[in-house]
CSV table of C-alpha atoms and ligand atoms in Angstrom, one decimal:
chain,number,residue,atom,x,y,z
A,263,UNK,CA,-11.8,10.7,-13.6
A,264,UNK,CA,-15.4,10.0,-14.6
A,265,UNK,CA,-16.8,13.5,-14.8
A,266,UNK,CA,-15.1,17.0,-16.1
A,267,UNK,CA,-12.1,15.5,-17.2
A,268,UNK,CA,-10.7,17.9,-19.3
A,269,UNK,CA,-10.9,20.9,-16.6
A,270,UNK,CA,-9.1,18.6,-14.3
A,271,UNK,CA,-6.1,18.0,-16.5
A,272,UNK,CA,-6.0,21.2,-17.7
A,273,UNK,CA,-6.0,21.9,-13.8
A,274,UNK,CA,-3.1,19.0,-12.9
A,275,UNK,CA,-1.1,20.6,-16.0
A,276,UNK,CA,-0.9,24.5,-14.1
A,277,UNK,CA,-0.4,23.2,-10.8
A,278,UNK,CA,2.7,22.2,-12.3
A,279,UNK,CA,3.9,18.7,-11.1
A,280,UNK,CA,7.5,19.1,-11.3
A,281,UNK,CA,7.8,15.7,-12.4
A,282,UNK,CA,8.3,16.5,-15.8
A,283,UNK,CA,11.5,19.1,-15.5
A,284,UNK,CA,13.1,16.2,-12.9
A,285,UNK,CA,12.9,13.4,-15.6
A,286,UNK,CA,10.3,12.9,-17.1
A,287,UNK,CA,9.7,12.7,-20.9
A,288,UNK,CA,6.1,14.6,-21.3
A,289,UNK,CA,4.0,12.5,-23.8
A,290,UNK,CA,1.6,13.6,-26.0
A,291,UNK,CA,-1.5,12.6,-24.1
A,292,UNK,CA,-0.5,13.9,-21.4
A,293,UNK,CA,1.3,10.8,-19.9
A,294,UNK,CA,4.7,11.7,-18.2
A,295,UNK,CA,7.4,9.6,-17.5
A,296,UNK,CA,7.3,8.7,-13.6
A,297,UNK,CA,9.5,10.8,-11.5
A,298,UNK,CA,12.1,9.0,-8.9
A,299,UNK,CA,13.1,10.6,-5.6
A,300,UNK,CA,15.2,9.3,-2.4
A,301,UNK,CA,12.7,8.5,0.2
A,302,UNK,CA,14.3,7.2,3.2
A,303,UNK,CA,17.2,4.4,4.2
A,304,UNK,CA,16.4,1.1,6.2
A,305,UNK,CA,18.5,0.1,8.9
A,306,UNK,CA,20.9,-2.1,6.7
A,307,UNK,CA,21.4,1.1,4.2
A,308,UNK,CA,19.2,-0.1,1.5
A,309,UNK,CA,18.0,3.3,0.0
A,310,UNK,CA,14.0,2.9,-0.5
A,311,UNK,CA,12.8,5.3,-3.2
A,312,UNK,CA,9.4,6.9,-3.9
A,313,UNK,CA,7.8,7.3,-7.3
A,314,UNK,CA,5.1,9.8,-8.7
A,315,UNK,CA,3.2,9.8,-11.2
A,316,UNK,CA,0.4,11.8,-12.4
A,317,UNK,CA,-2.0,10.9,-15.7
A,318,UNK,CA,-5.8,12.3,-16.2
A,319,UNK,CA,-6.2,14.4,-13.3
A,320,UNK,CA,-4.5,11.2,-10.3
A,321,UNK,CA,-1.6,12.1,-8.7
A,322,UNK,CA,-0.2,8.7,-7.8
A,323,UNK,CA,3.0,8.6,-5.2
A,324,UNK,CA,4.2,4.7,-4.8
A,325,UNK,CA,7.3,3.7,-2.7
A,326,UNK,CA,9.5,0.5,-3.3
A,327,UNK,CA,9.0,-0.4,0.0
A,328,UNK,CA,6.2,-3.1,0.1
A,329,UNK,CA,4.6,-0.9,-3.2
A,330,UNK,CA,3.6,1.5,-0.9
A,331,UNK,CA,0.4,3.6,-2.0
A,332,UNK,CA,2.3,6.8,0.2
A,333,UNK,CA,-0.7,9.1,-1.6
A,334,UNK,CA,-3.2,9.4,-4.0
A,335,UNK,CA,-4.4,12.7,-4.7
A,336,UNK,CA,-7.8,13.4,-6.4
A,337,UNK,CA,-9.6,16.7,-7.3
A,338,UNK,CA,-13.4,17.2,-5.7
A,339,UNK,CA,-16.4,18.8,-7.7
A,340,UNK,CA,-14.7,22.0,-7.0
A,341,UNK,CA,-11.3,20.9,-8.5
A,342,UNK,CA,-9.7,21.2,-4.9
A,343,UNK,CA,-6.9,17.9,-4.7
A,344,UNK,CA,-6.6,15.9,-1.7
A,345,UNK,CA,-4.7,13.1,-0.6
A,346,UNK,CA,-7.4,10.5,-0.2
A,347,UNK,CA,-5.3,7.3,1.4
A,348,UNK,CA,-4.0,7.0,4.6
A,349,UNK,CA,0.2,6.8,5.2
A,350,UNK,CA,3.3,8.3,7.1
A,351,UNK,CA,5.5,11.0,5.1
A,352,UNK,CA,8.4,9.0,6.4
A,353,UNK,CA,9.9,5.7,6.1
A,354,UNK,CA,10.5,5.4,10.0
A,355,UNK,CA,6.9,4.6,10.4
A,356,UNK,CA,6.0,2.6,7.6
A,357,UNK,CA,9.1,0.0,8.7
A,358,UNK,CA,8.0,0.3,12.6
A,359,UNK,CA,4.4,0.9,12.5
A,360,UNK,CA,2.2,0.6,10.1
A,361,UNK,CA,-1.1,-1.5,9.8
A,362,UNK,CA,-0.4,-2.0,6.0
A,363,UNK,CA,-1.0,1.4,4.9
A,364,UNK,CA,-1.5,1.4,1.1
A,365,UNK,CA,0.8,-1.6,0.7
A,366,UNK,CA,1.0,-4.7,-1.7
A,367,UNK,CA,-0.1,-8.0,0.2
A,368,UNK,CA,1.2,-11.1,-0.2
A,369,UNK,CA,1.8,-14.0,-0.7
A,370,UNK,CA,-1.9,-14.2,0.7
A,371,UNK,CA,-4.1,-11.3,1.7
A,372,UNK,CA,-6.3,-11.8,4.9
A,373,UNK,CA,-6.4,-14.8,7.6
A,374,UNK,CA,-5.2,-18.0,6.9
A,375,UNK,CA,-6.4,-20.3,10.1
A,376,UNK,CA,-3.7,-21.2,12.5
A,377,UNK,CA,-1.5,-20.5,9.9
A,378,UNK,CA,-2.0,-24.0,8.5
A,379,UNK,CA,-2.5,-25.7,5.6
A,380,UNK,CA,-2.8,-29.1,3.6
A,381,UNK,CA,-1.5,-29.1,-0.1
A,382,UNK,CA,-0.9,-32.0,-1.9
A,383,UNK,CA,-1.0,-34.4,1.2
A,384,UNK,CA,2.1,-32.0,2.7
A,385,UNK,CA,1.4,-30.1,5.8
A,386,UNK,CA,2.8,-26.7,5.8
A,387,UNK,CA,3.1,-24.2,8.3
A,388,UNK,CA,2.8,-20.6,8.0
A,389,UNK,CA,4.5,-17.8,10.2
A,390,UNK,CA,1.8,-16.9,12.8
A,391,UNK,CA,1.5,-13.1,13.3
A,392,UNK,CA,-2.1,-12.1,14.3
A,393,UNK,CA,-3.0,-14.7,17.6
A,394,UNK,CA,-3.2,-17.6,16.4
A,395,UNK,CA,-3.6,-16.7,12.4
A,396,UNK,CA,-1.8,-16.0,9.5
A,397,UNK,CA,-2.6,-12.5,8.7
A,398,UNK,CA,-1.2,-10.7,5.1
A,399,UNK,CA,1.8,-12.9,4.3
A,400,UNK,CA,2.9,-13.2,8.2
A,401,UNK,CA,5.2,-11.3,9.8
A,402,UNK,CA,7.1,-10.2,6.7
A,403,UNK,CA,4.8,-10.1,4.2
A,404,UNK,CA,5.3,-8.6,0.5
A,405,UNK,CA,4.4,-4.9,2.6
A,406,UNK,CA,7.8,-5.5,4.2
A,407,UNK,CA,9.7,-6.1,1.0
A,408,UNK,CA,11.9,-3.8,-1.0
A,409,UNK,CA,10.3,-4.5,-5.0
A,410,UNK,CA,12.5,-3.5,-8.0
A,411,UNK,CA,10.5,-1.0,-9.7
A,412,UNK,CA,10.8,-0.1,-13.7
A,413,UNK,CA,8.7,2.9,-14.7
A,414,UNK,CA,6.9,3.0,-18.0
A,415,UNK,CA,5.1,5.6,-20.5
A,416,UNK,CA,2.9,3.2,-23.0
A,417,UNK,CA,0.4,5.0,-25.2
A,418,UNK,CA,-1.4,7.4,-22.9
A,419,UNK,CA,-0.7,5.2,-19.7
A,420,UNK,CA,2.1,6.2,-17.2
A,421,UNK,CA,3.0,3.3,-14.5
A,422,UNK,CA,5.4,1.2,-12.7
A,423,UNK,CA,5.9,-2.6,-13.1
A,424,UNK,CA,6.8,-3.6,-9.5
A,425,UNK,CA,8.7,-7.4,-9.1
A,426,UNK,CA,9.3,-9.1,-6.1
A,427,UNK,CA,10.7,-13.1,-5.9
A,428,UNK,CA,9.8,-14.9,-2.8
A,429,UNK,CA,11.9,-18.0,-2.1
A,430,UNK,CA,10.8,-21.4,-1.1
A,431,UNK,CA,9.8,-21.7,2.1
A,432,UNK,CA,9.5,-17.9,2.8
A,433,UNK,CA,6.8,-17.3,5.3
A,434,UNK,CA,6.2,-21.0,5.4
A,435,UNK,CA,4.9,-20.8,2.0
A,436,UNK,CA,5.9,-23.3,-0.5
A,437,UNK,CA,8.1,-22.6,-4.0
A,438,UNK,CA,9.8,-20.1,-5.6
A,439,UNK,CA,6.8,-17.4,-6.5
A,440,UNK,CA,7.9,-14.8,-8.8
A,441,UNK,CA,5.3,-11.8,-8.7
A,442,UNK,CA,4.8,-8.4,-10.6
A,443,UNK,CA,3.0,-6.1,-9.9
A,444,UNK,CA,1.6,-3.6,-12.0
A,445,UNK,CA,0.4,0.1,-11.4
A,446,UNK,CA,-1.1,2.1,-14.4
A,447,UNK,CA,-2.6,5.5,-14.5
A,448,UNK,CA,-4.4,5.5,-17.3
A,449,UNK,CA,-5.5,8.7,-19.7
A,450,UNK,CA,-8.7,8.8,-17.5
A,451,UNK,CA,-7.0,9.0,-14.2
A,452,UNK,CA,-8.0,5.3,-13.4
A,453,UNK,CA,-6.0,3.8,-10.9
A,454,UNK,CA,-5.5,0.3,-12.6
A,455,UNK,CA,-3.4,-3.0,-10.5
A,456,UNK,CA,-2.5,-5.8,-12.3
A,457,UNK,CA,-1.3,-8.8,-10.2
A,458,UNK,CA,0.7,-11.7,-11.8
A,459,UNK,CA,2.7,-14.5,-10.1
A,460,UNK,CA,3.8,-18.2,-11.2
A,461,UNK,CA,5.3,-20.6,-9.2
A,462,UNK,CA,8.2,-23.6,-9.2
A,463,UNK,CA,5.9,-25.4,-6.6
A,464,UNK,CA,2.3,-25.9,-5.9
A,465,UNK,CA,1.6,-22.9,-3.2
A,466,UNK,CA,-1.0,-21.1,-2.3
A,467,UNK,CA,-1.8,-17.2,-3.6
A,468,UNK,CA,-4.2,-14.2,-3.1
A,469,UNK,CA,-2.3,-10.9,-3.8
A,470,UNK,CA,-4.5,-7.6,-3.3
A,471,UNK,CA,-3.7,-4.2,-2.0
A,472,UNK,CA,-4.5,-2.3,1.4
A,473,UNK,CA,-5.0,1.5,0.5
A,474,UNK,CA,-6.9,2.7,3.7
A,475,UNK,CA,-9.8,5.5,1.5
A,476,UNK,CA,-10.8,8.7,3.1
A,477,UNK,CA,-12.4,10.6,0.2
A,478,UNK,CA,-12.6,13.3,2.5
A,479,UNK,CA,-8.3,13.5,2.5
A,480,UNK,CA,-6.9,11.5,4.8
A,481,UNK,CA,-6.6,13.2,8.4
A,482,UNK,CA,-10.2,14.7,7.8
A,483,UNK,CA,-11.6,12.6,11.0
A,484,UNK,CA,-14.8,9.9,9.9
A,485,UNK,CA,-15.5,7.8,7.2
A,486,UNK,CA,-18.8,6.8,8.8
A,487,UNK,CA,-20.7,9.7,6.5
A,488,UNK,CA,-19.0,7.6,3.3
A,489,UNK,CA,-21.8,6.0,1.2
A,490,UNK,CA,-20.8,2.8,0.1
A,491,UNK,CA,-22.5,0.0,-2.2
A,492,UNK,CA,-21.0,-3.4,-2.7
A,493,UNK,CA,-22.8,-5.6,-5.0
A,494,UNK,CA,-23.5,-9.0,-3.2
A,495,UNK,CA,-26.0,-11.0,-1.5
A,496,UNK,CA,-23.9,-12.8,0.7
A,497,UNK,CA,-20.6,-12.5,2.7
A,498,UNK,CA,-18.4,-14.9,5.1
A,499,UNK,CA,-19.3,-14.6,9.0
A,500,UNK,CA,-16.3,-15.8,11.0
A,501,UNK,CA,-15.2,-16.8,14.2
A,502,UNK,CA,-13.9,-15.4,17.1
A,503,UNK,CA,-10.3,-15.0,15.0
A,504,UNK,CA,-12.2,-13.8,12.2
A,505,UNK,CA,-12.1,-16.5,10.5
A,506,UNK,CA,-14.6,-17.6,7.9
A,507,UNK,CA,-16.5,-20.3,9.0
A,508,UNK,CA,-17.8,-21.2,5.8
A,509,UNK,CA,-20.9,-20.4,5.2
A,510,UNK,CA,-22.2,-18.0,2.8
A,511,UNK,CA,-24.5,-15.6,4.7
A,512,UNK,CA,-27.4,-13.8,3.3
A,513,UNK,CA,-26.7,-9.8,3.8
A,514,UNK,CA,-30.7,-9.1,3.6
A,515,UNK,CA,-31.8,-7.8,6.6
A,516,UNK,CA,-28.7,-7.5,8.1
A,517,UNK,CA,-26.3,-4.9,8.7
A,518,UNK,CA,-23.9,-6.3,5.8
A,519,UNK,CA,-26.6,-5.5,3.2
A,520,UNK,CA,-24.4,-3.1,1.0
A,521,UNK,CA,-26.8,-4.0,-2.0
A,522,UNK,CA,-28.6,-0.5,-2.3
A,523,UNK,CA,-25.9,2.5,-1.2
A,524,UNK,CA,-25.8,3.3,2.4
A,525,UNK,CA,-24.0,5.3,4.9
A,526,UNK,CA,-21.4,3.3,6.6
A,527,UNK,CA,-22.4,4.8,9.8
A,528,UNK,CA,-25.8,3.9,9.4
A,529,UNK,CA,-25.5,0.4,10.8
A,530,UNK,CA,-22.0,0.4,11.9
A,531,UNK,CA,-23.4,0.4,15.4
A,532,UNK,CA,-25.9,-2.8,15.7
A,533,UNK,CA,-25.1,-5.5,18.2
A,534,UNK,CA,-25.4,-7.8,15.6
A,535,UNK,CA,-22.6,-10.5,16.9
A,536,UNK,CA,-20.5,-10.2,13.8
A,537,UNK,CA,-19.8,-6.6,14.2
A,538,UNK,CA,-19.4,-6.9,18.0
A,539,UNK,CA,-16.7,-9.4,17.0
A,540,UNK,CA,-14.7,-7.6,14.7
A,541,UNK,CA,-15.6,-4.2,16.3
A,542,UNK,CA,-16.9,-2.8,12.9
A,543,UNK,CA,-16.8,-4.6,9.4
A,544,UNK,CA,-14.2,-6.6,8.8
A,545,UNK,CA,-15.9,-9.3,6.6
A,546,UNK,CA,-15.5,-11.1,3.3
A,547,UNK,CA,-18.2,-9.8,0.7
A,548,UNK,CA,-19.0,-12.7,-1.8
A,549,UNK,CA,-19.6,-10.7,-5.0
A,550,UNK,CA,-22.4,-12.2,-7.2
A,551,UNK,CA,-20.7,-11.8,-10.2
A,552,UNK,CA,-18.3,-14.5,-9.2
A,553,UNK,CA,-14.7,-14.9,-10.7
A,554,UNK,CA,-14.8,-13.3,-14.0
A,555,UNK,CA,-12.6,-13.6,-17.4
A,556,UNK,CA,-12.6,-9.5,-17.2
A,557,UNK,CA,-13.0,-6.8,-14.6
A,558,UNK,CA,-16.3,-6.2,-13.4
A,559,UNK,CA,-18.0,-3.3,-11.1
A,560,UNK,CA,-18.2,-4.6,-7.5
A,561,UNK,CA,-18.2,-1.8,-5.3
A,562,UNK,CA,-19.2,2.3,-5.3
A,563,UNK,CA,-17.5,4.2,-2.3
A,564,UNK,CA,-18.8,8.0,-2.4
A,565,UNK,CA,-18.4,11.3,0.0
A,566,UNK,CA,-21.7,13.5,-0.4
A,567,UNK,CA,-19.2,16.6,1.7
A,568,UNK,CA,-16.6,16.6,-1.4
A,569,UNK,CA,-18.4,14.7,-4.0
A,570,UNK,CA,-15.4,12.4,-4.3
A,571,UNK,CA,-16.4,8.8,-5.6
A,572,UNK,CA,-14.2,5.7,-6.2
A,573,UNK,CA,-15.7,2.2,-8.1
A,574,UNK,CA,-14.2,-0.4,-7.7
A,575,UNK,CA,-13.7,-3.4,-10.8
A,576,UNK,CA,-12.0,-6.5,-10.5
A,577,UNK,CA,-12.0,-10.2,-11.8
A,578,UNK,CA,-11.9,-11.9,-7.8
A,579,UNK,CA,-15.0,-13.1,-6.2
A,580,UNK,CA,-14.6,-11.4,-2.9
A,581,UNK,CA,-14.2,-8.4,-1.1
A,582,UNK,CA,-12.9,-7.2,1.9
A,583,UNK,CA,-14.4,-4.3,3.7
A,584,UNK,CA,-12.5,-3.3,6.7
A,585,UNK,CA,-13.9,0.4,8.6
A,586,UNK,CA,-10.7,0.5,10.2
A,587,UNK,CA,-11.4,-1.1,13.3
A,588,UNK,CA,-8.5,-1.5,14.8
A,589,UNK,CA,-7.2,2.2,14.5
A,590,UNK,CA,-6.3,3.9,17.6
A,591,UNK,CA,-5.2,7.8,17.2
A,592,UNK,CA,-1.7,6.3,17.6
A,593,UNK,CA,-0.1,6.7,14.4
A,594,UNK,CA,-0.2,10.3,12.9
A,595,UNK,CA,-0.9,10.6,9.0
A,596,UNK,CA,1.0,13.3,6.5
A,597,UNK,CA,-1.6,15.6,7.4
A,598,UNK,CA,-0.2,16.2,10.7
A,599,UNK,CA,-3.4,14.5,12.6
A,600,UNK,CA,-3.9,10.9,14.0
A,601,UNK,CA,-6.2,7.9,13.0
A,602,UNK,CA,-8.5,6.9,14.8
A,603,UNK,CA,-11.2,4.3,14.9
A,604,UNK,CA,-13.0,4.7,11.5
A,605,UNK,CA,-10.6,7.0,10.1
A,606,UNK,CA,-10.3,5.2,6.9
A,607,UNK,CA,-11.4,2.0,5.4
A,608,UNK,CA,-10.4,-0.6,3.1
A,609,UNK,CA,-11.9,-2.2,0.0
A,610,UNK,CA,-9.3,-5.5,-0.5
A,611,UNK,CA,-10.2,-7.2,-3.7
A,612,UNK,CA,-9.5,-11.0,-2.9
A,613,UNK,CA,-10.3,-14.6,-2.8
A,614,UNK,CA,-11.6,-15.6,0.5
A,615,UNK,CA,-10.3,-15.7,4.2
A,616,UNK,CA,-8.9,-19.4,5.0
A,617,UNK,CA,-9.0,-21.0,1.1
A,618,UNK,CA,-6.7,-22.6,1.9
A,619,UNK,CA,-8.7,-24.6,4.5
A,620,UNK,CA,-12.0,-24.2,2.9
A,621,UNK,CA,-12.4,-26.6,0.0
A,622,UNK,CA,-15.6,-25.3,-1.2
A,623,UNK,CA,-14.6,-21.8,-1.6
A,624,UNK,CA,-13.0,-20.9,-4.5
A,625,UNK,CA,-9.5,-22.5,-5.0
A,626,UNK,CA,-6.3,-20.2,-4.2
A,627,UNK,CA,-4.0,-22.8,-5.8
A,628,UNK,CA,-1.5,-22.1,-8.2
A,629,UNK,CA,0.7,-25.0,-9.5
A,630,UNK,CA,4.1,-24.6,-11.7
A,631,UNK,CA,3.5,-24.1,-15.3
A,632,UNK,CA,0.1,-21.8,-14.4
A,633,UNK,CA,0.3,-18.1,-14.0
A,634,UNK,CA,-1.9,-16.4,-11.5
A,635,UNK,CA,-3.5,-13.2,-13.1
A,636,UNK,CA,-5.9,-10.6,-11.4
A,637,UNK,CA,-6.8,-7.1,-12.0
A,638,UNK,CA,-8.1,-4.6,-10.1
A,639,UNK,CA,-9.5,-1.1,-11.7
A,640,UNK,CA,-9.8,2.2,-9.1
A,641,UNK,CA,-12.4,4.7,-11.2
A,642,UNK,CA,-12.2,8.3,-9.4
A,643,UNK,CA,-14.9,11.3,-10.1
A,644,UNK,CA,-16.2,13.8,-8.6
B,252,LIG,C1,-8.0,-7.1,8.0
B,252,LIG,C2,-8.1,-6.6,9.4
B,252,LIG,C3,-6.8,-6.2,9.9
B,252,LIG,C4,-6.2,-5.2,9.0
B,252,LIG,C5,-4.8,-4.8,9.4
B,252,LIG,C6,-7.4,-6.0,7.2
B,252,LIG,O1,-7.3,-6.4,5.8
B,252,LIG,O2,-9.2,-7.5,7.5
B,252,LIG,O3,-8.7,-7.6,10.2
B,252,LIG,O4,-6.8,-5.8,11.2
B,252,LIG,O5,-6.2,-5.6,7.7
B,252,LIG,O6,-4.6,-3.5,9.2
């Protein structure tokens, strides 16, 4: 939490999470030990659990199915909470229907082409599960996974290390790719995700997460009034299957131009060819920082109605901004009301679409002996 901290935990403490009577060990700074409930069974009787945690004013609620983000609740400038990501309040859905709803992805986030690639001189063969692509992993992805979850107080920071092994060949993927996961709330109420994987064969990897944002609260209709900023000069037009096709696009003067803030809505509705395609934004940003050894700002999501804001940090050279395109007012949130079109969005910290197939975008290769290390930083404030 960036601004009036101390009134929001003081207000987090008297709203009386009941966390800490459950289970929880209250620390100090205010960090309580994560709190573990029974959240639904899948078909085969595996019980799926759902964890919460609150730290600095974020009230964090995480399931072990696919590392669900089920809801993250933040305080406005008036110290009124709201769940601000999109989700189900039952396991039903997520398993059936979800459009990865606040879930880990992997082993790669967004299209690969055709579900193809060369490594190493060996063809390999992905499962298929958007038309032609590879989208998120294929059709069980790391969102369709049950991850063993260990909860942890460190210092002021309350969090869960989420693991998940993914054999050989799952997906089409090659080797053994071990992964954790990490969530920390820290002190401040930052949502903080650190990614790490390694691998007993070369493979492929681009692990990010799909929390769909309505800073509104989720079920509160339009994210088209959101101001968002995204710091980049370029980003990745694709095809027909949106699918980069490797150039590296100026934003100026087009609708992608994120540089300066700008209401979502305000372009959303150009015929420009690339939205027509995608029905909305569904593109790769190229981030001019680039990669980077540590975190760096990328991206400044705000609601002028609440006063909500989320930036976003990370160490990956792209981003994904998806206005939730493909929502329909099918699926019905917590809240009781549906989704539809532009309901929510995403902001998917990544390497780029296609990598894979794209030698001169950055390399998403990670050989045995290496470990694959990325962090993303959520900064709420109001
Ligand atoms: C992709 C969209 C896709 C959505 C699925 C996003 O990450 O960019 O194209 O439809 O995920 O929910």
């Amino acid at each position: 939490m960036e601004l009036s901290r101390r009134t929001v935990i003081a207000g987090a403490a008297a709203a009386g999470v009941t966390a800490a009577t459950v289970g929880g060990t209250a620390h100090a700074t205010g960090g309580r030990k994560p709190v573990k409930t029974l959240f639904g069974k899948l078909a085969d009787g595996t019980k799926v659990y759902r964890w919460s945690l609150e730290n600095g004013g974020t009230r964090l609620k995480v399931l072990s199915w696919g590392g669900v983000v089920q809801s993250l609740e933040i305080p406005d400038r008036r110290g009124r909470y709201a769940n601000v990501s999109a989700g189900f309040d039952n396991l039903e859905d997520y398993v059936a229907k979800t459009p990865y709803f606040g879930a880990l992805i992997g082993r790669y986030g967004n299209r690969i082409g055709k579900g193809k690639f060369t490594l190493d001189g060996k063809n390999y063969q992905l499962s298929v599960n958007d038309g032609e692509q590879s989208l998120h992993g294929g059709t069980q992805g790391f969102d369709k996974r049950v991850w063993d979850v260990e909860p942890f107080v460190k210092g002021s920071d309350v969090g869960l290390h989420l693991y998940y092994t993914s054999v050989d060949g799952e997906m089409g993927y090659p080797g053994t790719l071990k992964t954790k996961v990490t969530y920390t709330l820290t002190r401040h109420g930052d949502w903080r995700i650190d990614y790490e994987a390694t691998t007993d064969k070369a493979t492929v990897v681009n692990l990010t997460s799909h929390v769909y944002w309505n800073l509104a609260g989720e079920g509160s209709g339009t994210i088209e009034d959101h101001e968002l900023q995204i710091a980049a000069s370029r980003y990745t037009p694709t095809d027909a299957g949106l699918i980069p096709t490797g150039e590296l696009a100026k934003v100026a003067g087009t609708p992608f131009d994120f540089s300066r803030t700008k209401p979502i809505g305000r372009d959303i509705r150009t015929s420009h060819p690339q939205l027509v395609t995608a029905k909305g934004f569904d593109h790769n940003w190229v981030l001019d920082k680039g990669i980077t050894a540590r975190p760096e700002h990328v991206a400044t999501l705000r609601d002028p109605a609440s006063g909500r804001t989320l930036k976003i940090a990370t160490n990956e050279p792209g981003l994904q901004f998806y206005s939730g395109n493909f929502l329909d007012g099918t699926l019905t949130g917590p809240s009781g009301r549906t989704y539809r079109q532009g309901d929510a969005l995403c902001l998917e910290t990544q390497h780029f679409p296609d990598s894979p197939n794209k030698p001169k975008f950055p390399s998403t290769v990670l050989r045995p002996g290496q470990t694959y290390r990325t962090t993303t930083i959520h900064t709420f404030g109001c």
